[in-house]
PDB file of C-alpha atoms in Angstrom:
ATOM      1  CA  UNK A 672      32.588 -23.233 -10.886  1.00 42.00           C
ATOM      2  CA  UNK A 673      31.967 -19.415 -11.082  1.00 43.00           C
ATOM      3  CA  UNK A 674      28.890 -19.923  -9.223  1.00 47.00           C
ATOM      4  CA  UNK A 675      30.446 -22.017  -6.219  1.00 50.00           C
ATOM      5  CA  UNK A 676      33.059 -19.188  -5.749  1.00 47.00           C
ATOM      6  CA  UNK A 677      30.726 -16.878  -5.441  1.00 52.00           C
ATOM      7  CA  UNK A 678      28.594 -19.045  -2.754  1.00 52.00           C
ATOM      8  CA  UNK A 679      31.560 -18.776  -1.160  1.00 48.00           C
ATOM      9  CA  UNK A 680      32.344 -14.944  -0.849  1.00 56.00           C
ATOM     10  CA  UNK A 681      28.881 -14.532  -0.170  1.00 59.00           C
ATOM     11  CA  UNK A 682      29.010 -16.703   2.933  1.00 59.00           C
ATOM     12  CA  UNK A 683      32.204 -15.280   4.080  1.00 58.00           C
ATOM     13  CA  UNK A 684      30.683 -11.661   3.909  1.00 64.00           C
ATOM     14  CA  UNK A 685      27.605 -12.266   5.828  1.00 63.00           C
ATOM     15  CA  UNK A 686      29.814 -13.830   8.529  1.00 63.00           C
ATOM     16  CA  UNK A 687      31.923 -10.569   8.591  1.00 65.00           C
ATOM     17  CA  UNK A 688      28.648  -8.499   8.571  1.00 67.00           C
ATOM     18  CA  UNK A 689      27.213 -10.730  11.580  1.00 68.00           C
ATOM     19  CA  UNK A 690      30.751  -9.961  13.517  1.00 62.00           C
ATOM     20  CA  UNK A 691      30.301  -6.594  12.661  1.00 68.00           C
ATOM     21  CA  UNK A 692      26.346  -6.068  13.961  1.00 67.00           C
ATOM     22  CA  UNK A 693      27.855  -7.623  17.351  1.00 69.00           C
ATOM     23  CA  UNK A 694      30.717  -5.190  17.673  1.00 64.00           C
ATOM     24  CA  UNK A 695      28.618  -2.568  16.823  1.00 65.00           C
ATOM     25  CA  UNK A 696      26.096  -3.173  19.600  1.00 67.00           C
ATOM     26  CA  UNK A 697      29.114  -4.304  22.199  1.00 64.00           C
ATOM     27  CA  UNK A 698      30.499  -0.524  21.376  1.00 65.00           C
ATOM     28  CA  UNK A 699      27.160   0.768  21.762  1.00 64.00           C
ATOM     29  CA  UNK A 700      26.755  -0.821  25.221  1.00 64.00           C
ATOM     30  CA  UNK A 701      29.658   0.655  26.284  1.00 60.00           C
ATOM     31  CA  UNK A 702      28.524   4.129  24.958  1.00 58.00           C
ATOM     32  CA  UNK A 703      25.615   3.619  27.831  1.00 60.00           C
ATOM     33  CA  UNK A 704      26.848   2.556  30.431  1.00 58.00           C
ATOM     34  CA  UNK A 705      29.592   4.547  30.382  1.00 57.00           C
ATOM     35  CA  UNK A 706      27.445   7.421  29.981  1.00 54.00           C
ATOM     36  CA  UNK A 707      25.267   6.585  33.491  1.00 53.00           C
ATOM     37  CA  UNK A 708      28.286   5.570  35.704  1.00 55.00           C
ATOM     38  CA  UNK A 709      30.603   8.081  35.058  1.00 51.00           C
ATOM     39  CA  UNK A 710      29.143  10.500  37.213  1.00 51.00           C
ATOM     40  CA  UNK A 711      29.297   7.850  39.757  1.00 49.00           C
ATOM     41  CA  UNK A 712      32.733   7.627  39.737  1.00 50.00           C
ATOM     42  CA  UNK A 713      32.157   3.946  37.881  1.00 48.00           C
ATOM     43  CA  UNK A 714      35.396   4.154  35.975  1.00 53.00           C
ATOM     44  CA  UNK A 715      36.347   0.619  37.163  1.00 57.00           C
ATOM     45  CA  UNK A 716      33.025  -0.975  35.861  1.00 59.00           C
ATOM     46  CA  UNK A 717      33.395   0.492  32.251  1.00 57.00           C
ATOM     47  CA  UNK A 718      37.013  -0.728  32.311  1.00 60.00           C
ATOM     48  CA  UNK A 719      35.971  -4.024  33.463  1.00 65.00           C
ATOM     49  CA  UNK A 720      33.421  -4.090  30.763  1.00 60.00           C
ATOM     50  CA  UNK A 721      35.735  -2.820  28.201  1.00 61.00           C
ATOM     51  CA  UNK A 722      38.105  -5.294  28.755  1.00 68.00           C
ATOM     52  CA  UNK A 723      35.507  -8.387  28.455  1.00 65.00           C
ATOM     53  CA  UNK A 724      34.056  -6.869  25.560  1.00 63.00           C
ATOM     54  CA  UNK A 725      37.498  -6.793  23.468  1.00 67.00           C
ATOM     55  CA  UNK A 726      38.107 -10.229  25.089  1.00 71.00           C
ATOM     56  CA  UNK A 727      34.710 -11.164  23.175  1.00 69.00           C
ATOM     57  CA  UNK A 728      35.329  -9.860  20.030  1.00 67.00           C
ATOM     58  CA  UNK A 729      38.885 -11.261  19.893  1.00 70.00           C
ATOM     59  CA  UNK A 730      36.721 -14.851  20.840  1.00 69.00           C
ATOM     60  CA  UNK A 731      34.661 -14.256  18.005  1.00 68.00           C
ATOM     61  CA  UNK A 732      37.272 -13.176  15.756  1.00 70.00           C
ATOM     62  CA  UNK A 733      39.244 -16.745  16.037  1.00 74.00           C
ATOM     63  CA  UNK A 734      35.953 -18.418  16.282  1.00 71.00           C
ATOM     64  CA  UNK A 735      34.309 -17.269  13.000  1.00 68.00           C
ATOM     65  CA  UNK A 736      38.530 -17.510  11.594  1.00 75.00           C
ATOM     66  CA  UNK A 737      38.609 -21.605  12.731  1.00 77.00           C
ATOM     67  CA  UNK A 738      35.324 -21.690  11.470  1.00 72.00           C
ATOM     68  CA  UNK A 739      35.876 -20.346   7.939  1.00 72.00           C
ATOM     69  CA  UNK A 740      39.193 -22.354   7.752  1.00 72.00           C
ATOM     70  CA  UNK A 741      37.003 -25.501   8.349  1.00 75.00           C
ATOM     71  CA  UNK A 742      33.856 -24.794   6.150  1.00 69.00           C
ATOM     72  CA  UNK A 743      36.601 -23.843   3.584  1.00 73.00           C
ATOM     73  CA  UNK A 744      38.564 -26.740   4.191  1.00 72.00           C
ATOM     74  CA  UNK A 745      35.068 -29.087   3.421  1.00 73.00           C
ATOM     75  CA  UNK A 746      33.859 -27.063   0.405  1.00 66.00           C
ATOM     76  CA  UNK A 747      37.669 -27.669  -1.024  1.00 72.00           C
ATOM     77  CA  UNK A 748      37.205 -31.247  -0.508  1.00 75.00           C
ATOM     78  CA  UNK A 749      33.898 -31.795  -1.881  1.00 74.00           C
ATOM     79  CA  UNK A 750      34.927 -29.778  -4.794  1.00 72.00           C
ATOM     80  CA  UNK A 751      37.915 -32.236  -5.058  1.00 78.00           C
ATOM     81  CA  UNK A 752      36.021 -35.249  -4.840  1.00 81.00           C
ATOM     82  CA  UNK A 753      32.978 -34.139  -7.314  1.00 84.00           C
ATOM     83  CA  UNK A 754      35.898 -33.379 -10.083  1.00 85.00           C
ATOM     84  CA  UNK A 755      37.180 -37.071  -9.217  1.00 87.00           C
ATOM     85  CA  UNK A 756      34.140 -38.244  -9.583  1.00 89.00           C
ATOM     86  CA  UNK A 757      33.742 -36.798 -13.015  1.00 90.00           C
ATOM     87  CA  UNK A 758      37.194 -37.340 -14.637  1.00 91.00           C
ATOM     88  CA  UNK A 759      36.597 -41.250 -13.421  1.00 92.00           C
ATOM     89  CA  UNK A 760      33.062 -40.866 -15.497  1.00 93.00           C
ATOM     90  CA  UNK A 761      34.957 -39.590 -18.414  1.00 93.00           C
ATOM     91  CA  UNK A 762      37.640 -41.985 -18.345  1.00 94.00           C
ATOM     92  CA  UNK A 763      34.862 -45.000 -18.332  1.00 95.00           C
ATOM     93  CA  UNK A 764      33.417 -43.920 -20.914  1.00 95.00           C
ATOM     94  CA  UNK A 765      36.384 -42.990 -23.106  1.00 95.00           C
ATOM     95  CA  UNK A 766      37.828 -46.781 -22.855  1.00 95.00           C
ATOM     96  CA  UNK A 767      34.315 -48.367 -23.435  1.00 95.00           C
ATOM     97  CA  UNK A 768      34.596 -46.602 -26.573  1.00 96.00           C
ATOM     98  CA  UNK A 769      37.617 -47.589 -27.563  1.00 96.00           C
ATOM     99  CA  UNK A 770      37.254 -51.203 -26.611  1.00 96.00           C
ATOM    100  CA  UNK A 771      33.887 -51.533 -28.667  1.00 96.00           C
ATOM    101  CA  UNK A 772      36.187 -50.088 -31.577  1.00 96.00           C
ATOM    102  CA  UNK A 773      38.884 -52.841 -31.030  1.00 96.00           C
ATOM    103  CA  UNK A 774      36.274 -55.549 -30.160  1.00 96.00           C
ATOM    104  CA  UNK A 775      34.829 -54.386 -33.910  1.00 96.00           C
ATOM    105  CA  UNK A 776      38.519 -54.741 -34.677  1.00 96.00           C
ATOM    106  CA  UNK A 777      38.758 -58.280 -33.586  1.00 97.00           C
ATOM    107  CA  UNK A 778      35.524 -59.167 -35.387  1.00 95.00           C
ATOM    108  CA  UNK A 779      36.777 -58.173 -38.375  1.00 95.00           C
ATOM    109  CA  UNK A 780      39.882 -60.053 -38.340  1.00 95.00           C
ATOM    110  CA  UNK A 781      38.109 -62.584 -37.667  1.00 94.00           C
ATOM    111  CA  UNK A 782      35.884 -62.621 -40.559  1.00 94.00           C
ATOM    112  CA  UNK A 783      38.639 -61.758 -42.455  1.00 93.00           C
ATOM    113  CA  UNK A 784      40.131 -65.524 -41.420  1.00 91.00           C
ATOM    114  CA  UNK A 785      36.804 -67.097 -42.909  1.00 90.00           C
ATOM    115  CA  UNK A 786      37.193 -65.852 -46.041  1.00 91.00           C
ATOM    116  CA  UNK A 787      40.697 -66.489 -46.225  1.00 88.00           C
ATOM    117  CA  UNK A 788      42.550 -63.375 -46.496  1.00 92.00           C
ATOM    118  CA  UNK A 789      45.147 -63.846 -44.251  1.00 92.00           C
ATOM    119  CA  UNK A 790      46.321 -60.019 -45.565  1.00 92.00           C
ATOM    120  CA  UNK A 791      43.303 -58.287 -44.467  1.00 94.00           C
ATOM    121  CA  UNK A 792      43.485 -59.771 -41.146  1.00 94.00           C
ATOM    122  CA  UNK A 793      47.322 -58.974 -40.746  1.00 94.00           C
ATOM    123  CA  UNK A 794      46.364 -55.397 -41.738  1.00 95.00           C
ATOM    124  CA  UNK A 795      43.396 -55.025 -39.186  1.00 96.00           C
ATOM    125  CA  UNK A 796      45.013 -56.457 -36.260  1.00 95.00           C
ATOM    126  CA  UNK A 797      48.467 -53.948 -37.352  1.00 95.00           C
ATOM    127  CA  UNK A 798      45.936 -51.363 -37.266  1.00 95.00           C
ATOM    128  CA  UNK A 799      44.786 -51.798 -33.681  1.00 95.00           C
ATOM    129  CA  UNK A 800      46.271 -48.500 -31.643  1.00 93.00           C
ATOM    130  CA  UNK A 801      45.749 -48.866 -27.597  1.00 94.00           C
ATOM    131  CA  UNK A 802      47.387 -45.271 -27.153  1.00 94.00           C
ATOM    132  CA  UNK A 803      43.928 -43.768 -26.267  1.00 94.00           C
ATOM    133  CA  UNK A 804      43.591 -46.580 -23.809  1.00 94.00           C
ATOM    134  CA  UNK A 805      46.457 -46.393 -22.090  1.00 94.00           C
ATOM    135  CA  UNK A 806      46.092 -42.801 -21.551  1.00 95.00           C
ATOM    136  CA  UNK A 807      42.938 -43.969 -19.658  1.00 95.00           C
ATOM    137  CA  UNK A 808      44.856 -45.494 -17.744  1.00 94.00           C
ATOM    138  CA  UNK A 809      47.476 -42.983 -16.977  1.00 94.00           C
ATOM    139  CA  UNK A 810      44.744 -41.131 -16.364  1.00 93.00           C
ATOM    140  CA  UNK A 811      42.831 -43.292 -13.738  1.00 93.00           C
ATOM    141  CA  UNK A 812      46.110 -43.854 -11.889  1.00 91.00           C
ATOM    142  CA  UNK A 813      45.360 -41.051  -9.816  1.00 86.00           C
ATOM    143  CA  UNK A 814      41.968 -41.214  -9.033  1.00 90.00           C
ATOM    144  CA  UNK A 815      41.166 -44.704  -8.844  1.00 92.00           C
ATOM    145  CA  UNK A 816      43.609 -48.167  -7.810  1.00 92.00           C
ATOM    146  CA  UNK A 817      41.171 -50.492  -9.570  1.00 94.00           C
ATOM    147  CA  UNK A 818      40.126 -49.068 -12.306  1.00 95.00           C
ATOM    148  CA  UNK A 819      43.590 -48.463 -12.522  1.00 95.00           C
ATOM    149  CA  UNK A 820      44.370 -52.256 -13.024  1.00 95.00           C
ATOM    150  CA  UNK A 821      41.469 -53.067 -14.490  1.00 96.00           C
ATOM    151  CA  UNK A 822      42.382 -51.018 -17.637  1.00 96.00           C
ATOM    152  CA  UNK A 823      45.947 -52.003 -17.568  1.00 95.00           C
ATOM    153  CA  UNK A 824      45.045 -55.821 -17.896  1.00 96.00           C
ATOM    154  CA  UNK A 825      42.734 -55.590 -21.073  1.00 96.00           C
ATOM    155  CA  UNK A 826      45.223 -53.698 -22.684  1.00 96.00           C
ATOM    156  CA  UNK A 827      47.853 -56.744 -21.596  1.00 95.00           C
ATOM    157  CA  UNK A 828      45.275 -58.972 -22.978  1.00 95.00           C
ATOM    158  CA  UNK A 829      44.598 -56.960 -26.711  1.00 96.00           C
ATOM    159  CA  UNK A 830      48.276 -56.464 -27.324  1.00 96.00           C
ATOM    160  CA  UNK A 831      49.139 -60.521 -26.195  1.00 96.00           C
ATOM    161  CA  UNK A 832      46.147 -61.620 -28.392  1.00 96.00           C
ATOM    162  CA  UNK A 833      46.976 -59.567 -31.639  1.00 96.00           C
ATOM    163  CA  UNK A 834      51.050 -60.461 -31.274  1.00 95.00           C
ATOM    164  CA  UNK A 835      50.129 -64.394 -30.867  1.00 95.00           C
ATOM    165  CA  UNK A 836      47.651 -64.028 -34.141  1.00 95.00           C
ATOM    166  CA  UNK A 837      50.249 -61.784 -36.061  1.00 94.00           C
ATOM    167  CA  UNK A 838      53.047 -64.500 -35.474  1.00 93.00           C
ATOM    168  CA  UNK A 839      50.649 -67.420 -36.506  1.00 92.00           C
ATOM    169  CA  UNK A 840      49.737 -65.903 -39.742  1.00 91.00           C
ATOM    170  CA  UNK A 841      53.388 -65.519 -40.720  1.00 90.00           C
ATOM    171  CA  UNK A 842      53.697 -68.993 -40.732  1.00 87.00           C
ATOM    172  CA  UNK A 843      53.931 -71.191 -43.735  1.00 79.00           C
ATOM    173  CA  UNK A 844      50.748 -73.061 -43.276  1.00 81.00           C
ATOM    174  CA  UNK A 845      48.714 -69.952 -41.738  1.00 78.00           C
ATOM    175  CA  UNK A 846      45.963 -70.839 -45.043  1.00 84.00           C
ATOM    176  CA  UNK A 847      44.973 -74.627 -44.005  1.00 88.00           C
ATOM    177  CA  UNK A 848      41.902 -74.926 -42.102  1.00 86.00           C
ATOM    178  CA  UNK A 849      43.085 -75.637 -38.468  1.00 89.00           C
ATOM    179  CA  UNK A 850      45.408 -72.547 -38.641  1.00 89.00           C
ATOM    180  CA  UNK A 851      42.554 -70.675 -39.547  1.00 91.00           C
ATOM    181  CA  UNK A 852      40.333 -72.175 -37.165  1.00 91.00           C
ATOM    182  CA  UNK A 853      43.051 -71.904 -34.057  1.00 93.00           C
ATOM    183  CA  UNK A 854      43.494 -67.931 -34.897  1.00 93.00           C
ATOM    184  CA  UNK A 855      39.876 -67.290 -34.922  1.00 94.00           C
ATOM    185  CA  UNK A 856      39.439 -69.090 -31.566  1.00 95.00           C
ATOM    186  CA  UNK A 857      41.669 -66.214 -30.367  1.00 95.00           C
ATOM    187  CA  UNK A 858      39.971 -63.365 -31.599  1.00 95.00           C
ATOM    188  CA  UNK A 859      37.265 -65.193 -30.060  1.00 95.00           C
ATOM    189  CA  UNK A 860      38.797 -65.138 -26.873  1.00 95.00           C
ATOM    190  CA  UNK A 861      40.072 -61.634 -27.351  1.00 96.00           C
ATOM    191  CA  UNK A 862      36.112 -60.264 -28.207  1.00 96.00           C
ATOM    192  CA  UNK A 863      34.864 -62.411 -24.728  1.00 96.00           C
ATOM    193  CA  UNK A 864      37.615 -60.700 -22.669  1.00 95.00           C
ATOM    194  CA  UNK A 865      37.472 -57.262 -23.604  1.00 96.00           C
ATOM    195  CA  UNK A 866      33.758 -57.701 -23.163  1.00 95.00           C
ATOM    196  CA  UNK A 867      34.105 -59.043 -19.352  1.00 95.00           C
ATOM    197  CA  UNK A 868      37.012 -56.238 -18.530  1.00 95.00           C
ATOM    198  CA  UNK A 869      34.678 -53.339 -20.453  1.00 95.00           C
ATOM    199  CA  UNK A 870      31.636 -54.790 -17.661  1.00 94.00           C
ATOM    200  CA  UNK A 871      34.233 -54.563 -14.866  1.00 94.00           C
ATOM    201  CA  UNK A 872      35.653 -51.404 -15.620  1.00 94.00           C
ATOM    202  CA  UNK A 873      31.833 -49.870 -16.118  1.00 94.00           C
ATOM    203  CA  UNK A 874      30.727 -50.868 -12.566  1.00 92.00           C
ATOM    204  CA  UNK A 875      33.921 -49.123 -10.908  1.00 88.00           C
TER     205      UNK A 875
END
């Protein structure tokens, strides 16, 4: 960043030396030709010249002003969009992270099921925190509509998937076979989704 601001100055002072140079050698004309038609009573020449050199430098002075405001204006927004650019990066790869983690989360509970401890898999699925992902997408809001939504649904998705399984397993007959078999078809479904949204949200 330091470096950029410098780039900057050092642009913006060799335009004020370049303006300088020409005024210099504008003043110097002057100088001359003053010098050889004064004695010539060419008053009216040097005060014709005068005036267009002024009108010159006060050209030059809004031209190299507009033009600073605009090259300015461009390296603001290129700055702008390269810090977009890498918060969105960021953001990516903070919620692939964290929806590996909770896809390892669903896995377990899932396991959990075949073995029969309905306990364990209560406690895993309890245990599943979507704060960090919904930051991401707090986050992406204002940088990017899509990934915006895209993050916003999966989390939909985990917290509708762990409720449904957490209610099932409170039921009396959560232990027979096709209980256990209907709440591991949706961590199944959970793992496949997260797995299609964490593609989607990668190729933003």
């Amino acid at each position: 960043m330091k470096r950029n601001i410098d780039d900057f100055d050092g642009m913006k002072d060799f335009i004020i030396s370049i303006v300088t140079v020409i005024a210099w050698v504008l003043i110097g004309t002057i100088v001359i030709i003053g010098y050889f038609t004064i004695d010539t009573k060419g008053e009216s020449i040097i005060i014709s010249f005068v005036s267009m050199v002024f009108t010159i430098i006060s050209s030059l002075g809004i031209a190299v002003t507009i033009g600073g405001y605009i090259w300015q204006k461009s390296y603001t927004e290129t700055l702008k969009e390269k810090e977009k650019n890498e918060l969105k990066k960021s953001i990516k790869k903070i919620a692939e992270n964290e929806l590996i983690n909770i896809n390892i989360d669903f896995e377990s509970a899932s396991s959990s099921l075949n073995q029969g401890d309905i306990d364990k898999c209560s406690s895993i699925l309890l245990n599943i925190n979507t704060e960090t992902i919904q930051k991401c997408a707090y986050d992406s809001a204002k940088i990017n509509e899509y990934l915006f939504y895209q993050i916003t649904d999966v989390i939909t998705e985990i917290l509708e998937h762990k409720r449904i399984i957490l209610e099932n397993l409170k039921k009396e007959n959560s232990c027979n076979d096709e209980s256990i078999e209907l709440n591991n078809l949706y961590c199944q479904q959970a793992i496949a989704q997260i797995e299609s949204y964490i593609s989607s949200i990668l190729a933003v």
